[in-house]
Amino acid sequence: MAISSLSGTKLSGQSAAIVSGGTFSTYTGNGTNGVSGQVYNVYTFTGTSVLNVTVPGYADLLIVGGGGAGGSYYGGGGGGAGGVLQVTGAYFPTPGTYTVTVGGGGAAAVYNASDNGNASSVGSYVSPGGGTDRKSTRLNSSHANIS
């Protein structure tokens, strides 16, 4: 999950939030990934944490939910991808901490149905987890055609 803001004072024509938390990096836009020549600050979270907002304002969010587990045994399919929520100009109205939840992937099961992925969120912005195959059918050897 990533949160980005301009290193300057404007984001999408609004005042950029000043934030900290996660792993910090920067990149320079090239026209296809932002305004050419503009430096962007990126805060990446790989686990549940907090986003510290020191100056209220706007930031862009990319939130990805955890993927669902695949099915097991014969006929089991793959789990669904976690949902993706992209917010341009998310507003953080007050200084303080905002909970960042990174949803884990669903757990696979051998004899029971596997689990869905878990939702990821930043404050009130939420992206759902992916669905599971839910298929878990054991092959019963008494019904198998073995030659």
Coordinates of N, CA and C in Angstrom, one line a residue:
M1 N 0.8 -1.1 0.0 CA 0.0 0.0 0.0 C 0.9 1.2 0.0
A2 N 0.5 2.2 -0.7 CA 1.4 3.4 -0.8 C 0.6 4.7 -0.7
I3 N 1.2 5.7 -0.1 CA 0.6 7.0 0.1 C 1.6 8.0 -0.5
S4 N 1.2 8.8 -1.4 CA 2.1 9.8 -1.9 C 1.6 11.2 -1.8
S5 N 2.5 12.1 -1.7 CA 2.2 13.5 -1.7 C 3.4 14.2 -2.4
L6 N 3.1 15.4 -2.9 CA 4.2 16.2 -3.5 C 5.1 16.7 -2.5
S7 N 6.4 16.8 -2.9 CA 7.4 17.3 -2.0 C 7.2 18.8 -1.8
G8 N 6.4 19.4 -2.7 CA 6.1 20.9 -2.6 C 4.9 21.1 -1.8
T9 N 4.1 22.1 -2.1 CA 3.0 22.5 -1.3 C 1.6 22.2 -1.9
K10 N 1.6 21.7 -3.1 CA 0.3 21.5 -3.8 C 0.2 20.1 -4.3
L11 N -1.0 19.6 -4.2 CA -1.3 18.2 -4.7 C -2.7 18.4 -5.3
S12 N -2.8 18.1 -6.6 CA -4.1 18.3 -7.3 C -4.7 19.6 -7.1
G13 N -3.9 20.7 -7.0 CA -4.4 22.0 -6.8 C -4.8 22.4 -5.4
Q14 N -4.5 21.5 -4.5 CA -4.9 21.6 -3.1 C -3.6 21.6 -2.2
S15 N -3.7 22.0 -1.0 CA -2.6 21.9 -0.1 C -2.3 20.4 0.2
A16 N -1.0 20.0 0.1 CA -0.6 18.7 0.4 C -0.5 18.5 1.9
A17 N -0.9 17.3 2.3 CA -0.7 16.9 3.7 C 0.7 16.6 3.9
I18 N 1.2 17.0 5.1 CA 2.6 16.6 5.5 C 2.5 15.4 6.4
V19 N 3.0 14.3 6.0 CA 2.8 13.0 6.7 C 4.1 12.3 6.9
S20 N 4.1 11.3 7.8 CA 5.2 10.4 8.0 C 4.7 9.0 8.4
G21 N 5.6 8.0 8.2 CA 5.2 6.6 8.6 C 5.6 5.7 7.4
G22 N 5.7 4.5 7.7 CA 6.0 3.5 6.7 C 7.4 3.7 6.2
T23 N 7.7 3.1 5.0 CA 9.0 3.3 4.4 C 9.0 4.4 3.4
F24 N 9.9 5.4 3.6 CA 9.8 6.6 2.8 C 10.7 6.5 1.5
S25 N 10.2 6.9 0.4 CA 11.0 7.0 -0.8 C 10.5 8.2 -1.7
T26 N 11.2 8.5 -2.7 CA 10.7 9.6 -3.6 C 10.9 9.1 -5.1
Y27 N 10.1 9.7 -5.9 CA 10.4 9.5 -7.4 C 10.0 10.8 -8.1
T28 N 10.6 11.0 -9.3 CA 10.3 12.2 -10.1 C 9.4 11.8 -11.2
G29 N 8.3 12.5 -11.4 CA 7.3 12.3 -12.4 C 8.0 12.5 -13.8
N30 N 7.5 11.6 -14.8 CA 8.1 11.8 -16.1 C 7.0 12.0 -17.2
G31 N 5.8 12.4 -16.7 CA 4.7 12.7 -17.6 C 3.7 11.5 -17.7
T32 N 4.1 10.3 -17.5 CA 3.2 9.1 -17.5 C 2.9 8.7 -16.1
N33 N 3.8 9.0 -15.1 CA 3.5 8.6 -13.7 C 3.5 9.8 -12.8
G34 N 3.0 10.9 -13.3 CA 2.9 12.2 -12.6 C 3.4 13.3 -13.5
V35 N 3.4 14.5 -12.9 CA 3.8 15.7 -13.6 C 5.3 15.6 -13.9
S36 N 5.7 15.8 -15.1 CA 7.1 15.7 -15.5 C 7.9 16.7 -14.7
G37 N 9.0 16.1 -14.1 CA 9.9 16.9 -13.3 C 9.5 17.1 -11.8
Q38 N 8.2 16.8 -11.5 CA 7.8 17.0 -10.1 C 8.3 15.8 -9.2
V39 N 8.8 16.1 -8.0 CA 9.2 15.1 -7.1 C 8.1 14.7 -6.2
Y40 N 7.8 13.4 -6.0 CA 6.8 12.9 -5.2 C 7.4 12.2 -4.0
N41 N 6.8 12.3 -2.8 CA 7.1 11.5 -1.7 C 6.2 10.3 -1.6
V42 N 6.7 9.2 -1.3 CA 6.0 7.9 -1.2 C 6.2 7.3 0.1
Y43 N 5.1 6.9 0.8 CA 5.2 6.2 2.1 C 4.6 4.8 1.9
T44 N 5.3 3.8 2.0 CA 4.9 2.4 1.7 C 4.7 1.6 3.0
F45 N 3.6 1.0 3.2 CA 3.3 0.2 4.4 C 3.2 -1.3 4.0
T46 N 3.9 -2.2 4.7 CA 3.8 -3.6 4.4 C 3.2 -4.3 5.6
G47 N 2.9 -3.6 6.6 CA 2.2 -4.2 7.8 C 1.4 -3.1 8.5
T48 N 0.6 -3.5 9.4 CA -0.3 -2.6 10.1 C 0.6 -1.6 10.9
S49 N 0.2 -0.3 10.8 CA 1.0 0.7 11.4 C 0.1 2.0 11.6
V50 N 0.7 3.1 11.7 CA 0.0 4.4 11.7 C 0.6 5.4 10.7
L51 N -0.2 6.2 10.1 CA 0.2 7.3 9.3 C 0.1 8.6 10.2
N52 N 1.2 9.3 10.4 CA 1.2 10.5 11.2 C 1.0 11.7 10.3
V53 N 0.0 12.4 10.5 CA -0.3 13.7 9.8 C 0.0 14.8 10.7
T54 N 1.1 15.6 10.2 CA 1.5 16.8 11.0 C 0.8 18.0 10.5
V55 N 0.5 18.1 9.2 CA -0.2 19.3 8.7 C -1.3 18.7 7.8
P56 N -2.6 19.1 8.1 CA -3.7 18.6 7.4 C -3.6 18.9 5.9
G57 N -4.2 18.1 5.0 CA -4.3 18.4 3.6 C -4.6 17.2 2.8
Y58 N -4.2 17.1 1.6 CA -4.5 16.1 0.6 C -3.3 15.2 0.3
A59 N -3.6 13.9 0.0 CA -2.6 13.0 -0.4 C -3.3 12.0 -1.3
D60 N -2.5 11.4 -2.2 CA -3.0 10.3 -3.0 C -2.8 9.0 -2.4
L61 N -3.8 8.0 -2.5 CA -3.7 6.7 -1.8 C -3.8 5.6 -2.8
L62 N -3.0 4.6 -2.6 CA -3.2 3.3 -3.4 C -3.3 2.2 -2.3
I63 N -4.4 1.6 -2.2 CA -4.7 0.6 -1.1 C -5.1 -0.7 -1.8
V64 N -4.4 -1.8 -1.4 CA -4.6 -3.1 -2.0 C -4.9 -4.1 -0.8
G65 N -6.1 -4.7 -1.0 CA -6.5 -5.7 0.0 C -5.7 -7.0 -0.2
G66 N -5.7 -7.9 0.8 CA -5.1 -9.2 0.7 C -5.8 -10.1 -0.2
G67 N -5.1 -11.0 -0.9 CA -5.7 -11.9 -1.9 C -6.3 -13.1 -1.2
G68 N -7.3 -13.7 -1.8 CA -8.0 -14.9 -1.2 C -7.2 -16.1 -1.5
A69 N -7.3 -17.1 -0.7 CA -6.6 -18.4 -0.8 C -7.2 -19.2 -1.9
G70 N -6.4 -20.0 -2.6 CA -6.9 -20.9 -3.6 C -7.5 -22.1 -3.0
G71 N -8.2 -22.9 -3.8 CA -8.9 -24.1 -3.3 C -7.8 -25.2 -3.2
S72 N -8.2 -26.3 -2.6 CA -7.3 -27.4 -2.5 C -7.9 -28.7 -3.1
Y73 N -7.1 -29.7 -3.2 CA -7.5 -31.0 -3.7 C -7.9 -30.8 -5.2
Y74 N -8.6 -31.8 -5.7 CA -8.9 -31.8 -7.2 C -10.0 -30.8 -7.5
G75 N -9.9 -30.1 -8.5 CA -10.9 -29.1 -8.9 C -10.8 -27.8 -8.2
G76 N -9.8 -27.6 -7.3 CA -9.7 -26.3 -6.6 C -9.1 -25.3 -7.6
G77 N -9.6 -24.1 -7.5 CA -9.1 -23.0 -8.4 C -8.3 -22.0 -7.6
G78 N -7.9 -21.0 -8.2 CA -7.1 -19.9 -7.5 C -8.0 -19.0 -6.8
G79 N -7.5 -18.3 -5.8 CA -8.2 -17.3 -5.0 C -8.2 -16.0 -5.8
G80 N -9.1 -15.1 -5.4 CA -9.2 -13.8 -6.1 C -8.2 -12.8 -5.6
A81 N -7.9 -11.9 -6.4 CA -7.0 -10.8 -6.0 C -7.6 -9.9 -5.0
G82 N -6.9 -9.3 -4.2 CA -7.4 -8.3 -3.3 C -7.9 -7.1 -4.1
G83 N -8.9 -6.4 -3.5 CA -9.4 -5.2 -4.2 C -8.3 -4.1 -4.2
V84 N -8.5 -3.2 -5.2 CA -7.6 -2.0 -5.3 C -8.4 -0.8 -5.2
L85 N -8.0 0.1 -4.3 CA -8.6 1.4 -4.2 C -7.6 2.5 -4.5
Q86 N -7.8 3.3 -5.5 CA -6.9 4.4 -5.8 C -7.7 5.7 -5.5
V87 N -7.2 6.6 -4.7 CA -7.9 7.8 -4.3 C -6.9 9.0 -4.6
T88 N -7.3 9.8 -5.5 CA -6.6 11.0 -5.8 C -7.2 12.2 -5.0
G89 N -6.3 12.7 -4.2 CA -6.8 13.8 -3.3 C -7.6 13.4 -2.1
A90 N -7.1 12.4 -1.4 CA -7.8 12.0 -0.1 C -7.5 13.1 0.9
Y91 N -8.5 13.5 1.6 CA -8.4 14.6 2.6 C -8.2 14.1 4.0
F92 N -7.1 14.6 4.6 CA -6.8 14.3 6.0 C -7.0 15.6 6.8
P93 N -8.2 15.8 7.4 CA -8.6 17.1 7.9 C -7.9 17.6 9.2
T94 N -7.4 16.7 10.0 CA -6.8 17.1 11.3 C -5.4 16.4 11.5
P95 N -4.6 17.1 12.2 CA -3.3 16.5 12.6 C -3.6 15.3 13.5
G96 N -2.7 14.3 13.5 CA -2.9 13.2 14.3 C -2.5 11.9 13.6
T97 N -2.8 10.8 14.2 CA -2.5 9.5 13.7 C -3.7 8.8 13.0
Y98 N -3.5 8.2 11.9 CA -4.5 7.5 11.2 C -4.1 6.0 11.1
T99 N -4.9 5.1 11.5 CA -4.6 3.7 11.4 C -4.4 3.2 10.0
V100 N -3.3 2.5 9.8 CA -3.1 1.9 8.5 C -3.2 0.4 8.7
T101 N -4.1 -0.3 8.1 CA -4.2 -1.8 8.2 C -3.9 -2.4 6.9
V102 N -2.9 -3.3 6.9 CA -2.5 -4.0 5.7 C -3.1 -5.4 5.8
G103 N -4.1 -5.7 5.0 CA -4.8 -7.0 5.1 C -4.0 -8.2 4.6
G104 N -4.0 -9.2 5.4 CA -3.2 -10.4 5.0 C -4.0 -11.2 4.0
G105 N -3.3 -12.1 3.3 CA -3.9 -13.0 2.3 C -4.7 -14.1 3.1
G106 N -5.6 -14.7 2.4 CA -6.4 -15.8 3.0 C -5.6 -17.0 3.3
A107 N -5.9 -17.8 4.3 CA -5.2 -19.0 4.6 C -5.7 -20.2 3.9
A108 N -4.9 -21.0 3.3 CA -5.3 -22.2 2.6 C -5.7 -23.3 3.6
A109 N -6.6 -24.1 3.2 CA -7.0 -25.2 4.1 C -6.9 -26.5 3.3
V110 N -6.6 -27.6 4.0 CA -6.5 -28.9 3.3 C -7.9 -29.6 3.2
Y111 N -8.6 -29.7 4.4 CA -9.9 -30.4 4.4 C -11.1 -29.5 4.4
N112 N -10.9 -28.2 4.7 CA -12.0 -27.3 4.8 C -11.9 -26.2 3.8
A113 N -12.9 -25.4 3.7 CA -12.8 -24.3 2.7 C -11.7 -23.3 3.1
S114 N -11.0 -22.8 2.1 CA -10.0 -21.8 2.4 C -10.6 -20.4 2.7
D115 N -9.8 -19.5 3.1 CA -10.2 -18.2 3.6 C -10.1 -17.1 2.6
N116 N -11.0 -16.1 2.7 CA -10.9 -14.9 1.9 C -9.7 -14.1 2.4
G117 N -9.3 -13.1 1.5 CA -8.3 -12.2 2.0 C -8.9 -11.2 2.9
N118 N -8.1 -10.4 3.6 CA -8.6 -9.4 4.5 C -8.4 -8.0 3.9
A119 N -9.3 -7.1 4.3 CA -9.4 -5.7 3.8 C -8.1 -5.0 4.3
S120 N -7.7 -4.0 3.5 CA -6.7 -3.0 3.9 C -7.3 -1.7 4.0
S121 N -6.8 -0.8 4.8 CA -7.4 0.5 5.0 C -6.4 1.6 5.4
V122 N -6.7 2.8 5.2 CA -6.0 4.0 5.7 C -7.1 4.9 6.2
G123 N -7.2 5.0 7.6 CA -8.3 5.8 8.1 C -9.7 5.2 7.7
S124 N -10.5 6.0 7.1 CA -11.8 5.5 6.6 C -11.8 5.0 5.2
Y125 N -10.7 5.0 4.5 CA -10.6 4.5 3.1 C -10.3 3.0 3.2
V126 N -11.2 2.2 2.6 CA -11.0 0.7 2.7 C -11.0 0.0 1.3
S127 N -10.2 -0.9 1.2 CA -10.1 -1.8 0.0 C -10.4 -3.2 0.4
P128 N -11.4 -3.9 -0.1 CA -11.7 -5.3 0.4 C -10.7 -6.3 0.0
G129 N -10.7 -7.4 0.7 CA -9.8 -8.6 0.4 C -10.4 -9.4 -0.7
G130 N -9.6 -10.2 -1.3 CA -10.1 -11.1 -2.4 C -10.9 -12.3 -1.9
G131 N -11.7 -12.9 -2.8 CA -12.4 -14.1 -2.4 C -11.6 -15.4 -2.6
T132 N -12.1 -16.4 -1.9 CA -11.4 -17.7 -2.1 C -12.2 -18.6 -3.1
D133 N -11.5 -19.6 -3.5 CA -12.2 -20.6 -4.4 C -13.3 -21.4 -3.6
R134 N -13.1 -21.6 -2.4 CA -14.0 -22.3 -1.5 C -14.2 -23.8 -1.8
K135 N -13.4 -24.3 -2.8 CA -13.5 -25.7 -3.2 C -12.5 -26.5 -2.4
S136 N -13.0 -27.5 -1.7 CA -12.1 -28.4 -1.0 C -12.7 -29.8 -1.1
T137 N -12.5 -30.5 -2.2 CA -13.1 -31.8 -2.3 C -12.0 -32.8 -2.4
R138 N -12.0 -33.7 -1.4 CA -11.0 -34.8 -1.4 C -11.5 -35.9 -2.4
L139 N -10.6 -36.4 -3.1 CA -10.9 -37.6 -4.0 C -11.0 -38.8 -3.1
N140 N -12.2 -39.4 -3.1 CA -12.4 -40.6 -2.3 C -11.9 -41.8 -3.1
S141 N -10.9 -42.5 -2.6 CA -10.3 -43.6 -3.3 C -11.2 -44.8 -3.6
S142 N -12.3 -44.9 -2.9 CA -13.3 -46.0 -3.2 C -14.1 -45.7 -4.5
H143 N -14.1 -44.4 -4.9 CA -14.8 -44.1 -6.1 C -13.8 -43.8 -7.3
A144 N -12.5 -43.9 -7.1 CA -11.6 -43.6 -8.1 C -11.5 -44.7 -9.1
N145 N -11.3 -44.4 -10.3 CA -11.1 -45.5 -11.4 C -9.6 -45.6 -11.5
I146 N -9.0 -46.6 -10.9 CA -7.6 -46.9 -10.9 C -7.4 -48.1 -11.7
S147 N -6.6 -48.0 -12.8 CA -6.4 -49.2 -13.6 C -4.9 -49.6 -13.6

